[in-house]
């Protein structure tokens, strides 16, 4: 949480991912999606990939295939595997 608070997009991405995946912390999809949005806005490709997956599933954010494709493509361009597999 501190990394994100201090302005590191990668910190926002990692905490957001933990929150949406219920990995070691209580799942909080709303907060997780917000942190992933912040990470992606800060050009963190993992944040974009995870947020794209949420939009594709409509999990905690509106189902939006076009937005999902945009975010996953952005992540894949940066060679984030999650982004590329989400496009398949």
GROMACS .gro file of N, CA, C and O in nm:
model
  352
    1UNK      N    1   0.083  -0.120   0.000
    1UNK     CA    2   0.000   0.000   0.000
    1UNK      C    3   0.087   0.125   0.000
    1UNK      O    4   0.054   0.223  -0.063
    2UNK      N    5   0.199   0.117   0.068
    2UNK     CA    6   0.286   0.234   0.079
    2UNK      C    7   0.343   0.276  -0.057
    2UNK      O    8   0.351   0.394  -0.088
    3UNK      N    9   0.383   0.177  -0.138
    3UNK     CA   10   0.438   0.209  -0.270
    3UNK      C   11   0.338   0.285  -0.356
    3UNK      O   12   0.373   0.381  -0.423
    4UNK      N   13   0.214   0.244  -0.350
    4UNK     CA   14   0.110   0.312  -0.427
    4UNK      C   15   0.087   0.452  -0.371
    4UNK      O   16   0.076   0.547  -0.447
    5UNK      N   17   0.081   0.461  -0.241
    5UNK     CA   18   0.061   0.591  -0.175
    5UNK      C   19   0.172   0.689  -0.210
    5UNK      O   20   0.148   0.808  -0.225
    6UNK      N   21   0.293   0.635  -0.226
    6UNK     CA   22   0.407   0.721  -0.260
    6UNK      C   23   0.417   0.750  -0.410
    6UNK      O   24   0.509   0.815  -0.455
    7UNK      N   25   0.321   0.699  -0.487
    7UNK     CA   26   0.316   0.733  -0.629
    7UNK      C   27   0.381   0.635  -0.723
    7UNK      O   28   0.406   0.669  -0.839
    8UNK      N   29   0.408   0.513  -0.677
    8UNK     CA   30   0.469   0.412  -0.764
    8UNK      C   31   0.358   0.327  -0.828
    8UNK      O   32   0.294   0.248  -0.759
    9UNK      N   33   0.335   0.342  -0.958
    9UNK     CA   34   0.229   0.266  -1.024
    9UNK      C   35   0.242   0.115  -1.005
    9UNK      O   36   0.143   0.045  -0.991
   10UNK      N   37   0.365   0.065  -1.002
   10UNK     CA   38   0.384  -0.079  -0.984
   10UNK      C   39   0.331  -0.124  -0.847
   10UNK      O   40   0.277  -0.233  -0.834
   11UNK      N   41   0.343  -0.039  -0.746
   11UNK     CA   42   0.288  -0.071  -0.614
   11UNK      C   43   0.137  -0.080  -0.619
   11UNK      O   44   0.076  -0.168  -0.556
   12UNK      N   45   0.075   0.009  -0.693
   12UNK     CA   46  -0.071   0.007  -0.710
   12UNK      C   47  -0.114  -0.120  -0.782
   12UNK      O   48  -0.213  -0.183  -0.745
   13UNK      N   49  -0.037  -0.159  -0.884
   13UNK     CA   50  -0.070  -0.278  -0.962
   13UNK      C   51  -0.063  -0.403  -0.876
   13UNK      O   52  -0.154  -0.487  -0.879
   14UNK      N   53   0.042  -0.416  -0.799
   14UNK     CA   54   0.058  -0.537  -0.718
   14UNK      C   55  -0.048  -0.546  -0.609
   14UNK      O   56  -0.106  -0.654  -0.587
   15UNK      N   57  -0.075  -0.437  -0.542
   15UNK     CA   58  -0.179  -0.440  -0.438
   15UNK      C   59  -0.316  -0.461  -0.501
   15UNK      O   60  -0.397  -0.539  -0.450
   16UNK      N   61  -0.343  -0.396  -0.612
   16UNK     CA   62  -0.471  -0.415  -0.681
   16UNK      C   63  -0.491  -0.559  -0.721
   16UNK      O   64  -0.599  -0.616  -0.705
   17UNK      N   65  -0.385  -0.621  -0.772
   17UNK     CA   66  -0.392  -0.762  -0.812
   17UNK      C   67  -0.422  -0.853  -0.693
   17UNK      O   68  -0.502  -0.944  -0.704
   18UNK      N   69  -0.357  -0.827  -0.583
   18UNK     CA   70  -0.384  -0.906  -0.462
   18UNK      C   71  -0.529  -0.892  -0.419
   18UNK      O   72  -0.594  -0.991  -0.382
   19UNK      N   73  -0.580  -0.771  -0.425
   19UNK     CA   74  -0.717  -0.746  -0.379
   19UNK      C   75  -0.822  -0.810  -0.470
   19UNK      O   76  -0.923  -0.860  -0.422
   20UNK      N   77  -0.800  -0.809  -0.599
   20UNK     CA   78  -0.900  -0.869  -0.689
   20UNK      C   79  -0.889  -1.020  -0.693
   20UNK      O   80  -0.987  -1.089  -0.721
   21UNK      N   81  -0.773  -1.073  -0.663
   21UNK     CA   82  -0.753  -1.217  -0.669
   21UNK      C   83  -0.770  -1.286  -0.534
   21UNK      O   84  -0.758  -1.407  -0.526
   22UNK      N   85  -0.791  -1.209  -0.427
   22UNK     CA   86  -0.809  -1.267  -0.294
   22UNK      C   87  -0.688  -1.352  -0.257
   22UNK      O   88  -0.700  -1.464  -0.210
   23UNK      N   89  -0.570  -1.295  -0.280
   23UNK     CA   90  -0.445  -1.366  -0.254
   23UNK      C   91  -0.377  -1.307  -0.131
   23UNK      O   92  -0.309  -1.206  -0.139
   24UNK      N   93  -0.399  -1.369  -0.017
   24UNK     CA   94  -0.334  -1.325   0.105
   24UNK      C   95  -0.400  -1.208   0.174
   24UNK      O   96  -0.360  -1.171   0.283
   25UNK      N   97  -0.498  -1.149   0.111
   25UNK     CA   98  -0.575  -1.039   0.170
   25UNK      C   99  -0.722  -1.062   0.138
   25UNK      O  100  -0.754  -1.135   0.045
   26UNK      N  101  -0.809  -1.000   0.213
   26UNK     CA  102  -0.952  -1.013   0.186
   26UNK      C  103  -0.985  -0.948   0.053
   26UNK      O  104  -0.942  -0.835   0.026
   27UNK      N  105  -1.060  -1.017  -0.029
   27UNK     CA  106  -1.095  -0.966  -0.162
   27UNK      C  107  -1.177  -0.837  -0.149
   27UNK      O  108  -1.275  -0.831  -0.076
   28UNK      N  109  -1.134  -0.736  -0.222
   28UNK     CA  110  -1.204  -0.609  -0.228
   28UNK      C  111  -1.196  -0.562  -0.373
   28UNK      O  112  -1.104  -0.488  -0.412
   29UNK      N  113  -1.290  -0.608  -0.453
   29UNK     CA  114  -1.286  -0.584  -0.596
   29UNK      C  115  -1.295  -0.435  -0.630
   29UNK      O  116  -1.227  -0.388  -0.722
   30UNK      N  117  -1.372  -0.361  -0.555
   30UNK     CA  118  -1.386  -0.217  -0.583
   30UNK      C  119  -1.255  -0.144  -0.562
   30UNK      O  120  -1.209  -0.068  -0.649
   31UNK      N  121  -1.191  -0.168  -0.449
   31UNK     CA  122  -1.062  -0.103  -0.421
   31UNK      C  123  -0.955  -0.154  -0.517
   31UNK      O  124  -0.872  -0.078  -0.567
   32UNK      N  125  -0.957  -0.285  -0.543
   32UNK     CA  126  -0.859  -0.343  -0.636
   32UNK      C  127  -0.869  -0.282  -0.774
   32UNK      O  128  -0.768  -0.247  -0.835
   33UNK      N  129  -0.991  -0.270  -0.825
   33UNK     CA  130  -1.011  -0.211  -0.958
   33UNK      C  131  -0.965  -0.065  -0.960
   33UNK      O  132  -0.905  -0.019  -1.058
   34UNK      N  133  -0.990   0.006  -0.853
   34UNK     CA  134  -0.947   0.146  -0.843
   34UNK      C  135  -0.794   0.155  -0.847
   34UNK      O  136  -0.738   0.241  -0.917
   35UNK      N  137  -0.728   0.066  -0.775
   35UNK     CA  138  -0.581   0.068  -0.775
   35UNK      C  139  -0.524   0.027  -0.910
   35UNK      O  140  -0.424   0.083  -0.956
   36UNK      N  141  -0.588  -0.069  -0.975
   36UNK     CA  142  -0.542  -0.109  -1.108
   36UNK      C  143  -0.561   0.003  -1.209
   36UNK      O  144  -0.477   0.022  -1.298
   37UNK      N  145  -0.669   0.078  -1.196
   37UNK     CA  146  -0.692   0.194  -1.282
   37UNK      C  147  -0.581   0.297  -1.262
   37UNK      O  148  -0.526   0.351  -1.358
   38UNK      N  149  -0.547   0.321  -1.136
   38UNK     CA  150  -0.440   0.416  -1.104
   38UNK      C  151  -0.307   0.367  -1.161
   38UNK      O  152  -0.229   0.444  -1.217
   39UNK      N  153  -0.281   0.237  -1.149
   39UNK     CA  154  -0.157   0.179  -1.200
   39UNK      C  155  -0.149   0.193  -1.352
   39UNK      O  156  -0.046   0.234  -1.406
   40UNK      N  157  -0.258   0.159  -1.418
   40UNK     CA  158  -0.260   0.167  -1.564
   40UNK      C  159  -0.245   0.312  -1.611
   40UNK      O  160  -0.174   0.339  -1.708
   41UNK      N  161  -0.309   0.403  -1.541
   41UNK     CA  162  -0.295   0.545  -1.575
   41UNK      C  163  -0.151   0.592  -1.558
   41UNK      O  164  -0.108   0.685  -1.625
   42UNK      N  165  -0.078   0.525  -1.469
   42UNK     CA  166   0.064   0.556  -1.448
   42UNK      C  167   0.155   0.474  -1.538
   42UNK      O  168   0.275   0.465  -1.514
   43UNK      N  169   0.096   0.412  -1.640
   43UNK     CA  170   0.170   0.335  -1.741
   43UNK      C  171   0.232   0.206  -1.690
   43UNK      O  172   0.336   0.163  -1.739
   44UNK      N  173   0.167   0.142  -1.592
   44UNK     CA  174   0.212   0.012  -1.548
   44UNK      C  175   0.140  -0.095  -1.629
   44UNK      O  176   0.017  -0.109  -1.618
   45UNK      N  177   0.211  -0.172  -1.711
   45UNK     CA  178   0.145  -0.268  -1.799
   45UNK      C  179   0.073  -0.381  -1.726
   45UNK      O  180  -0.030  -0.430  -1.773
   46UNK      N  181   0.124  -0.425  -1.610
   46UNK     CA  182   0.055  -0.528  -1.533
   46UNK      C  183  -0.080  -0.476  -1.485
   46UNK      O  184  -0.181  -0.546  -1.492
   47UNK      N  185  -0.083  -0.351  -1.441
   47UNK     CA  186  -0.210  -0.290  -1.401
   47UNK      C  187  -0.309  -0.286  -1.515
   47UNK      O  188  -0.427  -0.316  -1.498
   48UNK      N  189  -0.260  -0.255  -1.635
   48UNK     CA  190  -0.348  -0.252  -1.753
   48UNK      C  191  -0.401  -0.392  -1.786
   48UNK      O  192  -0.518  -0.408  -1.818
   49UNK      N  193  -0.314  -0.492  -1.777
   49UNK     CA  194  -0.355  -0.629  -1.807
   49UNK      C  195  -0.462  -0.677  -1.709
   49UNK      O  196  -0.563  -0.734  -1.749
   50UNK      N  197  -0.439  -0.654  -1.582
   50UNK     CA  198  -0.534  -0.699  -1.481
   50UNK      C  199  -0.668  -0.624  -1.494
   50UNK      O  200  -0.774  -0.684  -1.481
   51UNK      N  201  -0.660  -0.495  -1.521
   51UNK     CA  202  -0.782  -0.416  -1.539
   51UNK      C  203  -0.856  -0.461  -1.665
   51UNK      O  204  -0.979  -0.471  -1.665
   52UNK      N  205  -0.782  -0.493  -1.769
   52UNK     CA  206  -0.843  -0.544  -1.892
   52UNK      C  207  -0.917  -0.674  -1.867
   52UNK      O  208  -1.028  -0.694  -1.917
   53UNK      N  209  -0.857  -0.762  -1.787
   53UNK     CA  210  -0.923  -0.889  -1.754
   53UNK      C  211  -1.052  -0.866  -1.676
   53UNK      O  212  -1.152  -0.935  -1.699
   54UNK      N  213  -1.051  -0.767  -1.588
   54UNK     CA  214  -1.174  -0.735  -1.514
   54UNK      C  215  -1.283  -0.685  -1.607
   54UNK      O  216  -1.399  -0.724  -1.595
   55UNK      N  217  -1.247  -0.599  -1.701
   55UNK     CA  218  -1.345  -0.547  -1.797
   55UNK      C  219  -1.398  -0.659  -1.887
   55UNK      O  220  -1.517  -0.659  -1.921
   56UNK      N  221  -1.313  -0.751  -1.923
   56UNK     CA  222  -1.355  -0.863  -2.007
   56UNK      C  223  -1.457  -0.950  -1.934
   56UNK      O  224  -1.554  -0.995  -1.992
   57UNK      N  225  -1.435  -0.970  -1.804
   57UNK     CA  226  -1.525  -1.054  -1.724
   57UNK      C  227  -1.643  -0.976  -1.667
   57UNK      O  228  -1.741  -1.035  -1.622
   58UNK      N  229  -1.632  -0.843  -1.664
   58UNK     CA  230  -1.736  -0.763  -1.598
   58UNK      C  231  -1.733  -0.783  -1.449
   58UNK      O  232  -1.835  -0.779  -1.382
   59UNK      N  233  -1.615  -0.805  -1.395
   59UNK     CA  234  -1.597  -0.833  -1.253
   59UNK      C  235  -1.553  -0.707  -1.179
   59UNK      O  236  -1.438  -0.667  -1.186
   60UNK      N  237  -1.647  -0.643  -1.112
   60UNK     CA  238  -1.616  -0.523  -1.035
   60UNK      C  239  -1.613  -0.395  -1.115
   60UNK      O  240  -1.603  -0.287  -1.060
   61UNK      N  241  -1.616  -0.409  -1.245
   61UNK     CA  242  -1.621  -0.295  -1.337
   61UNK      C  243  -1.720  -0.333  -1.447
   61UNK      O  244  -1.751  -0.451  -1.465
   62UNK      N  245  -1.768  -0.237  -1.523
   62UNK     CA  246  -1.862  -0.271  -1.631
   62UNK      C  247  -1.798  -0.364  -1.734
   62UNK      O  248  -1.681  -0.349  -1.768
   63UNK      N  249  -1.876  -0.459  -1.783
   63UNK     CA  250  -1.830  -0.545  -1.891
   63UNK      C  251  -1.814  -0.456  -2.015
   63UNK      O  252  -1.909  -0.392  -2.059
   64UNK      N  253  -1.692  -0.451  -2.068
   64UNK     CA  254  -1.664  -0.364  -2.180
   64UNK      C  255  -1.554  -0.429  -2.264
   64UNK      O  256  -1.435  -0.414  -2.236
   65UNK      N  257  -1.596  -0.503  -2.365
   65UNK     CA  258  -1.502  -0.579  -2.448
   65UNK      C  259  -1.403  -0.487  -2.520
   65UNK      O  260  -1.285  -0.519  -2.528
   66UNK      N  261  -1.449  -0.374  -2.569
   66UNK     CA  262  -1.360  -0.282  -2.641
   66UNK      C  263  -1.253  -0.228  -2.547
   66UNK      O  264  -1.134  -0.222  -2.583
   67UNK      N  265  -1.293  -0.188  -2.427
   67UNK     CA  266  -1.196  -0.136  -2.329
   67UNK      C  267  -1.100  -0.247  -2.287
   67UNK      O  268  -0.980  -0.223  -2.273
   68UNK      N  269  -1.153  -0.367  -2.267
   68UNK     CA  270  -1.068  -0.481  -2.230
   68UNK      C  271  -0.962  -0.505  -2.336
   68UNK      O  272  -0.844  -0.521  -2.305
   69UNK      N  273  -1.003  -0.506  -2.463
   69UNK     CA  274  -0.910  -0.528  -2.573
   69UNK      C  275  -0.802  -0.420  -2.575
   69UNK      O  276  -0.684  -0.450  -2.593
   70UNK      N  277  -0.843  -0.296  -2.556
   70UNK     CA  278  -0.747  -0.185  -2.555
   70UNK      C  279  -0.643  -0.203  -2.444
   70UNK      O  280  -0.522  -0.189  -2.466
   71UNK      N  281  -0.689  -0.236  -2.323
   71UNK     CA  282  -0.598  -0.252  -2.209
   71UNK      C  283  -0.509  -0.375  -2.223
   71UNK      O  284  -0.389  -0.369  -2.195
   72UNK      N  285  -0.566  -0.486  -2.267
   72UNK     CA  286  -0.488  -0.608  -2.284
   72UNK      C  287  -0.385  -0.591  -2.395
   72UNK      O  288  -0.271  -0.637  -2.383
   73UNK      N  289  -0.422  -0.523  -2.502
   73UNK     CA  290  -0.328  -0.497  -2.612
   73UNK      C  291  -0.213  -0.409  -2.565
   73UNK      O  292  -0.096  -0.434  -2.599
   74UNK      N  293  -0.245  -0.310  -2.487
   74UNK     CA  294  -0.143  -0.221  -2.431
   74UNK      C  295  -0.043  -0.300  -2.347
   74UNK      O  296   0.078  -0.281  -2.359
   75UNK      N  297  -0.094  -0.391  -2.265
   75UNK     CA  298  -0.008  -0.474  -2.181
   75UNK      C  299   0.074  -0.571  -2.265
   75UNK      O  300   0.193  -0.591  -2.240
   76UNK      N  301   0.012  -0.631  -2.364
   76UNK     CA  302   0.081  -0.727  -2.450
   76UNK      C  303   0.195  -0.660  -2.526
   76UNK      O  304   0.303  -0.718  -2.540
   77UNK      N  305   0.172  -0.538  -2.570
   77UNK     CA  306   0.276  -0.462  -2.639
   77UNK      C  307   0.399  -0.445  -2.549
   77UNK      O  308   0.512  -0.443  -2.598
   78UNK      N  309   0.375  -0.438  -2.419
   78UNK     CA  310   0.484  -0.426  -2.321
   78UNK      C  311   0.533  -0.564  -2.274
   78UNK      O  312   0.605  -0.574  -2.177
   79UNK      N  313   0.486  -0.669  -2.343
   79UNK     CA  314   0.528  -0.806  -2.322
   79UNK      C  315   0.488  -0.862  -2.184
   79UNK      O  316   0.562  -0.940  -2.125
   80UNK      N  317   0.370  -0.822  -2.138
   80UNK     CA  318   0.313  -0.879  -2.017
   80UNK      C  319   0.228  -0.998  -2.061
   80UNK      O  320   0.129  -0.982  -2.132
   81UNK      N  321   0.269  -1.116  -2.020
   81UNK     CA  322   0.206  -1.240  -2.065
   81UNK      C  323   0.057  -1.241  -2.039
   81UNK      O  324  -0.022  -1.285  -2.124
   82UNK      N  325   0.014  -1.193  -1.924
   82UNK     CA  326  -0.127  -1.191  -1.888
   82UNK      C  327  -0.207  -1.112  -1.993
   82UNK      O  328  -0.318  -1.149  -2.029
   83UNK      N  329  -0.150  -1.004  -2.041
   83UNK     CA  330  -0.216  -0.924  -2.143
   83UNK      C  331  -0.231  -1.000  -2.274
   83UNK      O  332  -0.336  -1.000  -2.336
   84UNK      N  333  -0.124  -1.069  -2.314
   84UNK     CA  334  -0.127  -1.143  -2.441
   84UNK      C  335  -0.222  -1.262  -2.433
   84UNK      O  336  -0.298  -1.286  -2.527
   85UNK      N  337  -0.221  -1.335  -2.324
   85UNK     CA  338  -0.310  -1.450  -2.312
   85UNK      C  339  -0.455  -1.406  -2.301
   85UNK      O  340  -0.544  -1.479  -2.346
   86UNK      N  341  -0.480  -1.289  -2.247
   86UNK     CA  342  -0.615  -1.237  -2.239
   86UNK      C  343  -0.674  -1.205  -2.376
   86UNK      O  344  -0.795  -1.203  -2.394
   87UNK      N  345  -0.587  -1.183  -2.473
   87UNK     CA  346  -0.632  -1.152  -2.610
   87UNK      C  347  -0.664  -1.278  -2.689
   87UNK      O  348  -0.732  -1.270  -2.790
   88UNK      N  349  -0.615  -1.389  -2.642
   88UNK     CA  350  -0.633  -1.515  -2.718
   88UNK      C  351  -0.776  -1.565  -2.717
   88UNK      O  352  -0.856  -1.537  -2.639
   0.00000   0.00000   0.00000
